[in-house]
Every structure is written in structure tokens, then in C-alpha cells.
XYZ file of C-alpha atoms in Angstrom:
623
model
C 9.550 -82.821 -13.324
C 12.495 -81.077 -15.608
C 13.859 -83.446 -18.753
C 16.484 -82.171 -21.196
C 17.803 -83.320 -24.401
C 20.953 -85.675 -24.212
C 23.069 -83.926 -26.776
C 23.294 -80.806 -28.843
C 22.353 -82.866 -32.009
C 18.847 -83.878 -30.250
C 18.214 -80.510 -29.086
C 18.820 -78.744 -32.632
C 16.856 -81.344 -34.478
C 13.874 -80.916 -32.158
C 13.950 -76.977 -32.144
C 14.272 -77.166 -36.202
C 11.168 -79.581 -36.329
C 8.938 -77.667 -34.090
C 9.932 -74.000 -34.279
C 7.741 -71.201 -35.750
C 10.611 -69.467 -37.255
C 11.078 -70.006 -41.173
C 13.655 -71.719 -42.646
C 14.848 -73.613 -39.592
C 13.145 -76.814 -40.482
C 15.120 -76.870 -43.895
C 18.428 -77.536 -41.629
C 16.795 -81.102 -40.677
C 14.814 -81.797 -44.058
C 18.013 -81.621 -46.182
C 20.269 -83.298 -43.831
C 20.888 -86.014 -46.074
C 22.202 -83.313 -48.817
C 25.216 -81.620 -47.219
C 25.100 -79.247 -49.830
C 21.480 -78.029 -49.193
C 22.354 -78.112 -45.494
C 25.113 -75.852 -45.893
C 23.429 -73.518 -48.115
C 20.466 -73.189 -45.693
C 22.577 -73.002 -42.576
C 24.683 -69.977 -44.201
C 21.488 -68.198 -45.181
C 20.048 -68.618 -41.841
C 22.964 -67.414 -40.202
C 23.146 -64.285 -42.629
C 19.373 -63.231 -42.229
C 20.040 -63.840 -38.199
C 23.112 -61.306 -38.699
C 21.269 -59.044 -40.862
C 18.291 -58.819 -38.249
C 20.406 -57.955 -35.233
C 22.245 -55.511 -37.317
C 19.105 -53.846 -37.977
C 18.326 -53.873 -34.209
C 21.531 -52.133 -33.225
C 20.705 -49.349 -35.724
C 17.026 -49.014 -33.972
C 18.161 -49.167 -30.740
C 20.838 -46.559 -31.657
C 18.262 -44.207 -32.811
C 16.265 -44.927 -29.749
C 18.845 -43.943 -27.478
C 20.064 -40.834 -29.277
C 16.469 -39.203 -28.255
C 15.421 -37.672 -31.573
C 12.654 -35.280 -31.323
C 9.923 -34.213 -33.735
C 9.064 -30.378 -34.285
C 5.119 -29.789 -34.104
C 3.911 -26.416 -35.123
C 0.357 -25.398 -34.231
C -1.192 -22.208 -35.311
C -3.521 -20.950 -32.770
C -6.041 -17.806 -32.623
C -7.481 -16.287 -29.647
C -6.963 -13.230 -27.451
C -3.752 -12.408 -26.551
C -2.026 -10.929 -23.209
C -0.178 -7.617 -24.445
C 3.701 -7.984 -23.547
C 5.443 -5.591 -21.429
C 7.000 -2.575 -22.631
C 9.710 -0.735 -21.627
C 11.061 2.533 -22.957
C 14.114 4.648 -21.606
C 15.313 8.237 -21.777
C 18.937 7.193 -23.113
C 20.155 10.108 -20.501
C 21.052 8.638 -16.944
C 20.857 12.163 -15.229
C 20.024 15.702 -15.969
C 23.602 17.229 -16.357
C 23.029 20.314 -14.211
C 22.183 17.821 -11.017
C 25.352 15.780 -11.380
C 27.480 18.501 -12.867
C 29.541 18.918 -9.532
C 30.414 15.296 -9.204
C 31.381 15.101 -12.724
C 33.494 18.061 -12.816
C 36.808 16.844 -12.219
C 36.169 14.088 -14.517
C 35.113 16.526 -17.400
C 38.194 18.728 -16.969
C 40.575 15.711 -17.355
C 38.413 14.654 -20.340
C 38.693 18.403 -21.996
C 42.387 18.439 -21.383
C 42.845 14.821 -22.933
C 40.561 15.867 -26.068
C 42.720 18.844 -26.434
C 45.994 17.081 -26.028
C 45.073 14.260 -28.549
C 43.015 15.859 -31.221
C 43.414 19.665 -30.553
C 39.897 20.136 -29.864
C 38.790 22.662 -27.402
C 35.445 21.274 -25.925
C 34.583 24.192 -23.539
C 31.680 25.219 -25.862
C 30.538 21.685 -25.513
C 30.308 21.189 -22.051
C 27.908 23.638 -20.075
C 30.415 25.187 -17.830
C 33.964 26.748 -19.068
C 36.910 25.307 -17.930
C 38.257 28.484 -16.633
C 35.549 28.740 -14.185
C 36.132 25.778 -12.572
C 38.251 25.404 -9.553
C 41.606 23.318 -9.775
C 41.506 19.659 -9.554
C 42.034 18.312 -5.950
C 43.775 15.219 -7.137
C 44.538 13.696 -10.433
C 42.175 10.788 -11.638
C 43.881 7.270 -11.782
C 44.269 5.429 -14.954
C 44.757 8.438 -17.444
C 44.006 8.337 -20.916
C 46.857 8.442 -23.172
C 48.403 7.845 -26.588
C 50.294 4.680 -27.147
C 52.534 3.808 -29.950
C 51.790 0.766 -32.211
C 54.573 -1.436 -33.233
C 55.135 -1.542 -37.017
C 54.294 -4.910 -38.693
C 57.274 -7.013 -39.906
C 58.543 -6.190 -43.357
C 57.465 -9.582 -44.869
C 53.983 -8.704 -43.621
C 53.843 -5.396 -45.246
C 55.013 -6.980 -48.603
C 52.238 -9.490 -48.357
C 49.635 -6.773 -47.495
C 50.872 -4.550 -50.303
C 50.839 -7.502 -52.850
C 47.404 -8.487 -51.956
C 46.037 -5.003 -52.122
C 47.593 -3.992 -55.259
C 44.524 -4.847 -57.257
C 42.417 -2.592 -55.359
C 44.943 0.329 -55.122
C 43.143 2.704 -57.518
C 39.771 2.341 -55.870
C 41.079 2.598 -52.311
C 43.583 5.272 -52.169
C 45.903 5.297 -49.115
C 44.946 7.203 -46.024
C 47.423 8.857 -43.758
C 46.790 7.211 -40.519
C 48.624 7.554 -37.165
C 50.504 4.488 -35.852
C 49.247 4.756 -32.712
C 46.401 4.061 -30.439
C 44.861 5.689 -27.370
C 43.677 3.799 -24.221
C 44.445 3.641 -20.372
C 46.426 1.510 -18.362
C 45.066 -1.158 -15.635
C 47.126 -3.011 -13.119
C 46.463 -5.445 -10.165
C 46.776 -4.815 -6.722
C 50.668 -4.856 -6.324
C 51.425 -3.524 -9.706
C 53.091 -6.790 -10.867
C 50.906 -7.184 -13.827
C 49.281 -4.415 -16.108
C 47.815 -4.029 -19.613
C 46.593 -1.255 -21.699
C 42.824 -1.219 -22.796
C 43.304 0.251 -26.081
C 41.098 1.142 -29.128
C 41.527 1.947 -32.493
C 38.779 4.701 -32.387
C 39.169 7.889 -30.416
C 35.695 8.158 -29.957
C 35.231 4.711 -28.420
C 38.326 5.306 -26.078
C 36.972 8.453 -24.950
C 33.742 7.094 -24.111
C 34.727 4.045 -22.412
C 37.327 5.949 -20.461
C 34.799 8.028 -19.696
C 32.164 5.556 -18.801
C 34.665 3.823 -16.420
C 35.247 6.944 -14.288
C 31.480 7.312 -14.350
C 30.986 4.276 -12.673
C 33.061 4.971 -9.972
C 31.570 8.173 -9.439
C 28.083 6.716 -9.611
C 28.889 4.056 -7.007
C 29.624 6.801 -4.384
C 25.962 8.061 -4.693
C 23.813 7.219 -1.821
C 20.798 7.226 -4.136
C 21.331 6.338 -7.404
C 17.801 7.145 -8.640
C 16.431 10.812 -9.396
C 14.215 12.650 -7.258
C 10.364 12.158 -7.669
C 10.140 15.597 -9.501
C 12.202 13.958 -12.102
C 10.320 10.835 -12.203
C 7.095 12.443 -13.452
C 5.839 10.448 -16.447
C 4.566 13.787 -18.061
C 8.477 14.857 -18.189
C 9.339 12.472 -20.756
C 5.874 10.716 -21.903
C 3.614 13.332 -23.326
C 0.938 11.047 -24.419
C 0.377 7.430 -23.742
C -2.920 5.243 -25.162
C -3.754 1.664 -25.337
C -6.821 0.432 -27.246
C -7.880 4.195 -27.710
C -7.881 4.431 -23.540
C -5.364 6.881 -21.868
C -3.083 5.284 -19.592
C -2.705 5.922 -15.638
C -0.097 5.390 -13.075
C -1.433 1.790 -12.385
C -0.445 0.622 -15.656
C 3.301 1.295 -15.543
C 6.227 0.966 -13.182
C 9.557 3.013 -13.090
C 13.352 1.920 -12.445
C 16.408 3.605 -13.114
C 19.382 2.444 -15.291
C 22.918 3.737 -14.871
C 23.200 4.299 -18.818
C 19.711 4.313 -20.285
C 18.243 6.700 -17.114
C 14.660 6.790 -16.516
C 12.896 3.564 -17.439
C 9.192 2.974 -17.491
C 7.765 -0.366 -18.026
C 4.094 -0.836 -18.973
C 1.796 -3.670 -18.453
C 4.460 -5.445 -16.258
C 3.450 -8.130 -13.720
C 2.783 -5.342 -10.977
C -0.174 -3.627 -12.908
C -3.676 -3.840 -11.501
C -4.918 -5.307 -14.807
C -2.902 -6.698 -17.584
C -3.877 -5.468 -21.174
C -5.495 -8.011 -23.455
C -5.835 -7.604 -27.185
C -8.827 -8.764 -29.076
C -8.073 -7.040 -32.401
C -4.860 -6.512 -34.352
C -3.909 -3.292 -36.055
C -2.200 0.096 -34.902
C -5.269 1.572 -33.401
C -5.476 -1.496 -31.092
C -2.080 -1.389 -29.473
C 0.137 0.944 -27.557
C 0.728 4.501 -28.853
C 3.433 6.733 -26.802
C 4.402 10.371 -27.709
C 7.765 10.924 -26.360
C 10.070 13.832 -25.523
C 13.508 13.286 -26.951
C 15.258 16.784 -26.421
C 18.692 16.488 -25.211
C 19.437 19.958 -23.819
C 20.175 18.351 -20.495
C 22.026 15.278 -21.700
C 25.502 14.273 -20.179
C 27.568 15.385 -23.174
C 30.588 12.904 -22.859
C 28.212 9.841 -21.995
C 24.959 10.238 -23.665
C 25.899 10.533 -27.308
C 22.601 9.249 -28.658
C 19.448 10.972 -28.807
C 16.082 9.491 -29.037
C 14.592 6.678 -26.792
C 15.340 3.202 -26.233
C 12.372 0.573 -26.094
C 12.202 -3.006 -25.229
C 9.446 -5.771 -25.806
C 9.574 -8.742 -23.317
C 7.441 -10.898 -21.212
C 5.709 -9.455 -18.043
C 7.876 -11.795 -15.616
C 11.114 -10.979 -17.248
C 13.540 -8.128 -16.590
C 14.333 -5.791 -19.352
C 17.765 -6.021 -20.461
C 18.012 -2.956 -22.592
C 21.480 -3.845 -23.969
C 20.445 -7.169 -25.125
C 17.361 -6.730 -26.652
C 16.496 -2.991 -27.047
C 16.313 -0.643 -30.029
C 16.469 3.112 -30.362
C 13.801 5.229 -31.611
C 14.488 8.072 -33.932
C 13.442 11.720 -33.020
C 10.987 13.414 -35.713
C 9.919 9.804 -36.758
C 6.748 7.883 -35.942
C 7.814 4.222 -35.753
C 5.173 1.373 -36.140
C 6.181 -1.892 -34.733
C 4.048 -4.821 -35.354
C 4.579 -7.870 -33.491
C 4.056 -11.721 -33.726
C 3.850 -14.068 -30.802
C 5.905 -17.401 -30.965
C 6.094 -19.866 -28.004
C 8.629 -22.843 -28.121
C 8.081 -25.807 -25.722
C 11.097 -27.975 -25.524
C 11.344 -31.480 -24.161
C 13.401 -31.889 -21.111
C 15.488 -34.731 -19.489
C 17.248 -36.912 -22.002
C 15.914 -35.201 -25.114
C 17.256 -31.836 -24.696
C 19.588 -29.715 -22.260
C 17.064 -27.258 -20.893
C 15.671 -26.381 -17.382
C 12.173 -26.000 -16.620
C 12.388 -23.315 -13.687
C 16.158 -23.165 -13.560
C 16.387 -24.842 -10.013
C 19.116 -27.277 -11.030
C 21.218 -24.552 -12.598
C 24.224 -24.036 -10.257
C 23.928 -20.153 -10.432
C 21.802 -18.100 -7.870
C 19.180 -15.846 -9.671
C 20.036 -12.165 -8.578
C 17.260 -10.520 -10.103
C 14.176 -12.658 -8.388
C 12.286 -12.935 -11.202
C 11.561 -15.921 -13.764
C 14.377 -17.980 -14.971
C 15.748 -16.947 -18.361
C 19.111 -17.397 -19.935
C 19.997 -13.807 -19.878
C 19.220 -13.733 -15.978
C 21.333 -16.774 -15.688
C 24.170 -15.375 -17.612
C 24.167 -11.947 -15.890
C 23.996 -13.421 -12.457
C 26.904 -15.724 -13.063
C 29.034 -13.033 -14.301
C 28.068 -10.908 -11.110
C 28.918 -13.847 -8.813
C 32.220 -14.238 -10.488
C 32.896 -10.436 -10.282
C 32.182 -10.727 -6.555
C 34.391 -13.582 -6.145
C 37.202 -12.589 -8.286
C 37.241 -8.563 -7.751
C 35.610 -8.517 -4.136
C 32.900 -6.008 -5.075
C 29.973 -5.765 -7.641
C 29.090 -4.241 -10.964
C 27.299 -1.403 -11.013
C 25.184 -2.417 -13.992
C 23.843 -5.663 -12.152
C 21.952 -6.409 -9.032
C 23.928 -6.058 -5.746
C 23.956 -9.341 -3.891
C 23.576 -8.958 -0.223
C 26.483 -8.054 1.831
C 28.188 -6.470 -0.874
C 29.244 -2.945 -2.538
C 29.555 -1.741 -5.778
C 33.070 -1.258 -7.146
C 34.766 2.114 -6.708
C 38.731 2.517 -7.309
C 38.878 4.563 -3.980
C 37.983 1.531 -2.062
C 39.085 -1.373 -4.716
C 41.826 0.304 -6.534
C 42.400 -2.923 -8.786
C 38.776 -3.609 -9.762
C 39.233 -2.329 -13.183
C 42.020 -4.698 -13.888
C 39.760 -7.510 -12.505
C 36.749 -6.371 -14.504
C 38.452 -6.330 -17.959
C 40.122 -9.549 -17.130
C 37.019 -10.906 -16.238
C 35.304 -9.879 -19.109
C 37.602 -11.200 -21.554
C 37.357 -14.568 -19.649
C 33.690 -14.353 -19.795
C 33.333 -13.490 -23.373
C 35.360 -16.618 -24.266
C 33.250 -18.854 -21.763
C 36.177 -19.500 -19.729
C 33.962 -18.734 -16.824
C 31.609 -21.443 -17.821
C 28.774 -19.309 -17.608
C 27.078 -20.246 -21.172
C 27.754 -23.746 -20.220
C 26.232 -23.762 -16.557
C 22.931 -21.362 -17.802
C 20.940 -23.946 -19.828
C 18.385 -22.655 -21.963
C 14.454 -22.786 -20.412
C 12.135 -25.320 -21.766
C 9.502 -22.948 -22.429
C 10.084 -19.755 -23.866
C 7.831 -17.035 -25.353
C 9.402 -14.427 -27.853
C 7.926 -11.508 -29.928
C 9.029 -10.941 -33.064
C 8.903 -7.403 -34.258
C 9.287 -5.583 -37.686
C 9.143 -1.792 -37.956
C 8.135 0.762 -40.153
C 9.123 4.497 -40.063
C 7.686 7.743 -41.536
C 8.202 11.265 -40.784
C 6.319 12.880 -37.863
C 4.892 15.600 -37.584
C 4.554 16.289 -41.379
C 5.796 19.543 -42.544
C 1.891 20.800 -42.973
C 1.140 19.688 -39.481
C 4.159 20.389 -37.479
C 2.913 23.707 -36.221
C -0.241 22.819 -34.693
C 1.027 19.778 -33.177
C 3.859 21.405 -31.685
C 1.593 24.075 -30.210
C -0.783 21.406 -28.939
C 2.073 19.634 -27.055
C 3.439 22.433 -25.629
C 0.283 23.914 -24.077
C -0.795 20.188 -23.030
C 2.439 19.648 -20.972
C 3.205 23.021 -20.058
C 6.644 22.719 -21.792
C 8.022 24.587 -24.802
C 9.743 22.456 -27.326
C 12.542 24.380 -28.485
C 14.340 22.194 -31.189
C 10.713 20.988 -32.348
C 11.377 18.103 -34.884
C 14.276 16.954 -32.908
C 12.426 17.016 -29.505
C 9.567 14.461 -30.216
C 9.031 11.076 -31.457
C 6.151 8.841 -31.448
C 5.816 4.897 -31.436
C 3.243 2.666 -31.847
C 3.532 -0.917 -30.887
C 0.714 -3.527 -31.522
C 0.029 -7.060 -32.879
C 0.050 -7.787 -36.564
C -2.339 -10.735 -36.101
C -3.762 -12.611 -33.425
C -2.549 -15.930 -34.654
C 0.396 -17.279 -32.881
C 2.582 -20.225 -33.439
C 3.493 -22.588 -31.093
C 6.461 -24.721 -31.700
C 6.516 -27.911 -29.390
C 8.672 -30.901 -29.322
C 7.722 -34.603 -29.135
C 9.536 -37.855 -28.965
C 10.464 -39.017 -32.626
C 10.934 -42.736 -31.439
C 8.774 -43.906 -28.421
C 8.743 -47.338 -26.825
C 6.114 -48.299 -29.037
C 7.491 -47.209 -32.463
C 10.621 -49.074 -31.186
C 8.851 -52.423 -30.695
C 6.845 -51.881 -33.923
C 9.921 -51.478 -35.969
C 11.688 -54.298 -34.225
C 8.821 -56.567 -34.865
C 8.811 -55.582 -38.296
C 12.563 -56.349 -38.686
C 11.967 -59.666 -37.344
C 9.092 -60.395 -39.507
C 11.010 -59.436 -42.442
C 14.055 -61.666 -41.779
C 12.308 -64.824 -40.283
C 8.602 -64.280 -40.616
C 7.993 -64.760 -36.852
C 6.413 -63.304 -33.966
C 6.857 -62.592 -30.324
C 6.394 -66.319 -29.514
C 9.269 -67.217 -31.845
C 11.301 -64.822 -29.754
C 10.418 -67.086 -26.567
C 11.492 -70.128 -28.610
C 14.911 -68.575 -29.371
C 15.188 -67.549 -25.710
C 14.171 -71.487 -24.780
C 16.710 -72.691 -27.066
C 19.382 -70.633 -25.390
C 18.499 -71.751 -21.853
C 18.680 -75.326 -23.358
C 21.847 -74.941 -24.611
C 23.401 -73.532 -21.333
C 21.666 -76.313 -19.152
C 22.875 -79.167 -21.246
C 26.473 -77.584 -21.573
C 26.316 -77.015 -17.695
C 25.260 -81.105 -17.185
C 28.017 -82.273 -19.639
C 30.828 -80.258 -17.760
C 29.528 -81.351 -14.262
C 29.203 -85.256 -15.683
C 32.895 -84.770 -16.633
C 33.816 -83.129 -13.580
C 32.302 -85.968 -11.300
C 33.678 -88.877 -13.326
C 37.461 -87.226 -13.067
C 37.290 -86.319 -9.285
C 34.020 -87.852 -7.602
C 34.291 -91.500 -8.558
C 37.307 -93.198 -7.600
C 35.966 -96.792 -9.108
C 35.858 -95.286 -12.422
C 38.304 -94.292 -14.774
C 41.829 -95.601 -15.196
C 43.349 -94.207 -11.644
C 40.239 -96.288 -10.001
C 41.072 -99.343 -11.953
C 44.669 -99.100 -10.798
C 43.748 -98.808 -7.010
C 41.416 -101.837 -7.408
C 44.056 -103.948 -9.053
C 46.535 -103.181 -6.556
C 44.604 -103.761 -3.568
C 45.834 -106.978 -1.732
C 43.282 -109.837 -1.321
C 43.421 -109.772 2.413
C 42.103 -106.131 2.510
C 39.034 -106.943 0.299
C 35.715 -107.696 1.929
C 34.925 -111.329 2.756
C 31.982 -111.152 0.305
C 34.222 -110.876 -2.689
C 36.355 -114.095 -1.604
C 34.320 -117.348 -2.126
C 35.334 -119.729 0.770
C 33.639 -123.201 0.323
C 31.669 -124.561 3.207
C 33.310 -127.214 5.520
C 32.149 -130.621 4.873
C 30.997 -130.935 8.515
C 28.835 -127.577 8.381
C 27.211 -127.968 4.973
C 24.012 -129.416 4.796
C 23.287 -132.297 2.664
C 21.224 -131.821 -0.533
C 21.483 -129.455 -3.339
C 18.968 -126.775 -1.828
C 21.498 -124.098 -1.452
C 21.382 -120.436 -1.471
C 22.668 -119.182 -4.864
C 23.479 -115.813 -3.253
C 25.403 -117.198 -0.606
C 27.331 -119.816 -3.001
C 27.856 -117.183 -5.987
C 29.258 -113.896 -4.806
C 30.072 -111.032 -7.304
C 33.447 -111.760 -8.816
C 36.451 -109.652 -8.195
C 38.034 -109.116 -11.773
C 41.122 -107.367 -10.339
C 41.912 -110.219 -7.848
C 41.792 -113.362 -9.812
C 43.685 -115.744 -7.938
C 43.589 -118.087 -5.041
C 41.945 -116.920 -2.041
C 43.723 -117.804 1.356
C 42.471 -120.652 3.080
C 41.025 -120.031 6.526
C 42.164 -121.535 9.526
C 41.011 -124.974 10.689
C 40.313 -125.828 6.853
C 43.628 -127.033 5.436
C 42.597 -130.076 4.123
C 39.701 -128.169 2.277
C 42.065 -125.832 1.018
C 44.518 -128.148 -0.363
C 41.961 -129.663 -2.580
C 40.703 -126.532 -3.997
C 41.440 -125.145 -7.564
C 42.061 -121.968 -9.048
C 38.708 -120.387 -10.461
C 39.931 -120.030 -13.846
C 40.317 -124.010 -14.036
C 37.373 -126.109 -14.731
């Protein structure tokens, strides 16, 4: 049932005469002209190599998983995003004054020692009316001497700045910085957290101590009376309809204070925008007075606002921006969605289930959620307490140097490792495959105008039962709306699919050999036949050498050295005795002519009882 060619030559001749690959038959037709045979053989091998080189490039492109970016423009009703707005002041100063008294006293003394500034007029309570400090605060703020640069460095710096010395006159700067010292648990390692700007140093030092004070409060949220929406937001309208309590939720931020999120996932009905324009969005009138601000912590006036998705937390530090008092800010939005391919095409995740970081926010997975959760987990692991700006893990408590005296040292070391990605948070936290973003553009104008400010302030004061003292610095207005209902969707699709790959491979095969899929099967059959013939030839050679003792040189020597007596009787002819031979020539030729033994040519021994017959016998070689 299976027949194979007897030699390679016969196989190649059959293949070249019957294959559908172009050029192969020329190897047989030109066999009488060696020059043509060599030319076609070289040409055939070159095209074969070029084709498989192209195959390698095609497979390399396919396994690099390239993508094509598809941009679609859609127009439809849009769900209005969530808008979070904060007061920029965590607490009213009179409510937390007693807890900040010691810290304010130390800060006043530090400002006077370093900058000769008496801040008693800035703070609400005078320093001499306060009681003496019960205990000094740890990590005092101090002035640190900066070592002078080497002489060579000064010479190089002066040489490089000689051309601009006239335009930039020398400033008499102090050769010192200010900062505070942080040490580990056993005081074996310490470092100074220093700043070149005194304002930055005082704010960061004050904020560090404020975090410790805040962590001791049982309830970090203000009272319900201070949570009233009308205390901060004078007017709220969406699509020309007034807002109500079902349209917003409240949370408290340790730095940005009372924050209100409009149209979040907890709202009864999500807002829909059916028309673009400033009159079809969210309009807020805000109170921005700063009479009750914490003077050494809240150094910015106005409000902070952020636009985000309904199921995403508001990271006011990362994506928020400030609103200026006395100004109407008009913020136009355009929606943009990105859908990435996952798997081998990009390192994105659909829901964060495969990311090795626990989501502490209990919200939709975003990269920022993962990064903040990763830092908090490392904070708990390395420092033994949680940072108050991030959610509190179960069973843990916020950091306080009265309970964790070296948490500041641990935090700033961890923050440095986090910024340089030595913690691996940016590597672990993969970007989500589906992201919806809102691109914002803002315009500003003075509000209210000079001619209308009197009646506007009068109406706001009567409506909210609150006297606006600073007038223009006490109010701000913001309008947030869609610029257009067209939104862009950026989606990825595989650039090279399996169908594309097969099409490209077929094109290359047709270009170099002008053949089809059946020609590929013919090549596979040729390779299979080559392997079978090679195997059969090796098998024959092996059997001829080891399995056939009667063949080959060693078998001939063994037969030649075999004594005649050991050979079978059928190889030694014995003439029949005259008494037992029947007369007549009708004898069996098979019995009278046994096969000759070429290796034992010689007289066979005569059997016993027939000596007379043996004496008259002649050798086989004689006639």
C-alpha cells in the first residue's frame, strides 16, 4: 500500500516534473546543460530564501500585536458627569482653635525667630492671652546651614553666568534653609526635611503637626449645622431647574474641607444633557469668604472643583482646579472615551481583578484608585499606621506621633520611594481598558460687574440671611456645561489578524513561486518522502552490518572457516552406493545436484561402509 522512491534523484525528478511550483521543472529540463541547471538551482534557492525571509517579517509583525486606532464621532444625549466642589478650608478656625493652640503658639515663635515677624495680628487669639505650653512639640522647625559649594564649582558657575550678570543682578541670599528633623524608632538614622522657601517649610511643618492633631479627633466631619448646603453654595441650578438635596452628597476632606458632589451615583436621577450651552448645564454661586479660615493651613481663597465620572472618587489633589473669587468661571466640557484591547495587545485591565492591590475605596477601578491604595497598603506595612488622607484599612488607625513616634520618618522615606517607583505601585497598577475623560476649557470674566454689584450682593444677602462683608472677595460663580453633544470614541482593533496574516503569506508565496495552498502540501509531501527515504536507507545499512551474518566480509570469513564436517549434509554431495542405486537414468535432479558450497570446495569425507566408492571419486574441480 505504501511505495517510496528508491533514491533521492528519482524523488527530485518526480517532484520537479509534477509539482505546481513555478521554475522547478527547469531543473529537470536543463539537466543536459549544467550551466542552466546551476542557474535555475541558484535562482530557485534564492527565491525560496527570500520568501521565507518575508515570512519571518510577517510573523514578527503578527506576534508584536500591533493595533489600529479607530476614531468615531457620535452625537446623542449625554449623561452629565459628577461635579465635586470644596471649600478649601477644612474647619472653621473657632471650632478647632483649642486643639491648634499649642501648634499656633510654636509657629508664631518660629516665625519671629526666623523672620522677625510678629503674627499675633494674623491669628485670631493673641499669644499673651494663651496659657503656657504643656509640653514642647516634637520635630521643631529650625534653620539649617547649607554648606558652601566647592571653589571649582563657584568658578564654573561664575563663568557661565558672566554673560547675563548685567541683566540679573546679585541677590543677597542667606546660605541656609529651614526644615525639621525626622528619626527612626531607635534614633539610629535621622534626616532633615528641608525647604529653600520659608513659606513652603512652615506650611509643610504645620500640616505635618495638623495631621497628628486631626488623627486624635473622634469624628473628623463637621457638625450637621456646618454641613448645610446654603452655608457654602448660595444658588444651584441645572437646566434652569433648582437643585435639591437628592442631587448631591457630602464628604469631608482633611485639607479641602466640606466637599459636595453633584450628580453622583447615589443621586435619585442622573442628569442628562440634551442640548449644549451655558444655559443647559450646572450653575453654582459660591461663598468664598475666608474670615474663618485656618490662617497657617488654608493659604488659598476661593473654591476647588473637579469633574469626574459618577463611579469614580474625587481626587481633588490630582484633578481639581481652583476658582477665583469675584470671577465667573465658564467651564466647557467635551467627552472622550478610550477603549483599549487587553490581553496580548496592551497591559490594561478590565476591572482590576488581576491587579495585586486591594481597592480601599470600594469604587470602580481606576489607576489613581489603585495607586493611592497601593501607597496606603505600603504605609500600613512599613509604618504600622495609616495616612489620614487615604481610606482607613480595617483594623488599623491613623498615624499620630504620640502613638507612632517615628511615623513621620517612615512616611517621608516611603514618599521618596513611591515617587521613584521603588515601591512598584506604578508598575502594579495597570491602566484600565475602558476610560471616559472630560476635556475642560475655561473662560473667566469679572462678576458681578461694577454697575450691578450693589443689587446682586443685596439680593444674595437677603436670600441667604447672611451679610457679605468683603463683597467681591466673598462670592464666586461657576458654570459647567457641554460645549457640544458630539463625543469622540477612540477604540483599538488588531492591525494584523489571522486572516490578514494568511493573506500576506499567500501573497508572498504567489510572488516568489506563483503557487497555491496545494503547492504547500506538495512541499510538505516532498519533505516527508525525504525523511522516509533517509530512514529506510539507514535501516538497510544497519541491517546489512549487524543483522545479516551471511552477508558482507565478516559473514564470508565465517563461512570460509567453517569445517566441512559441520556443514549440513545437503551441502556435501555423496554418490549413492551401487547396491542402492536403481538402474536407469530417471534420478531426481534435486537429490543428485545439491546447491554448491563455494567456500568448501574440496573432497567431502567418505561415509563409512563405502570406501571403495570413495577411492574412485574425483574432486569437483576435475572433469
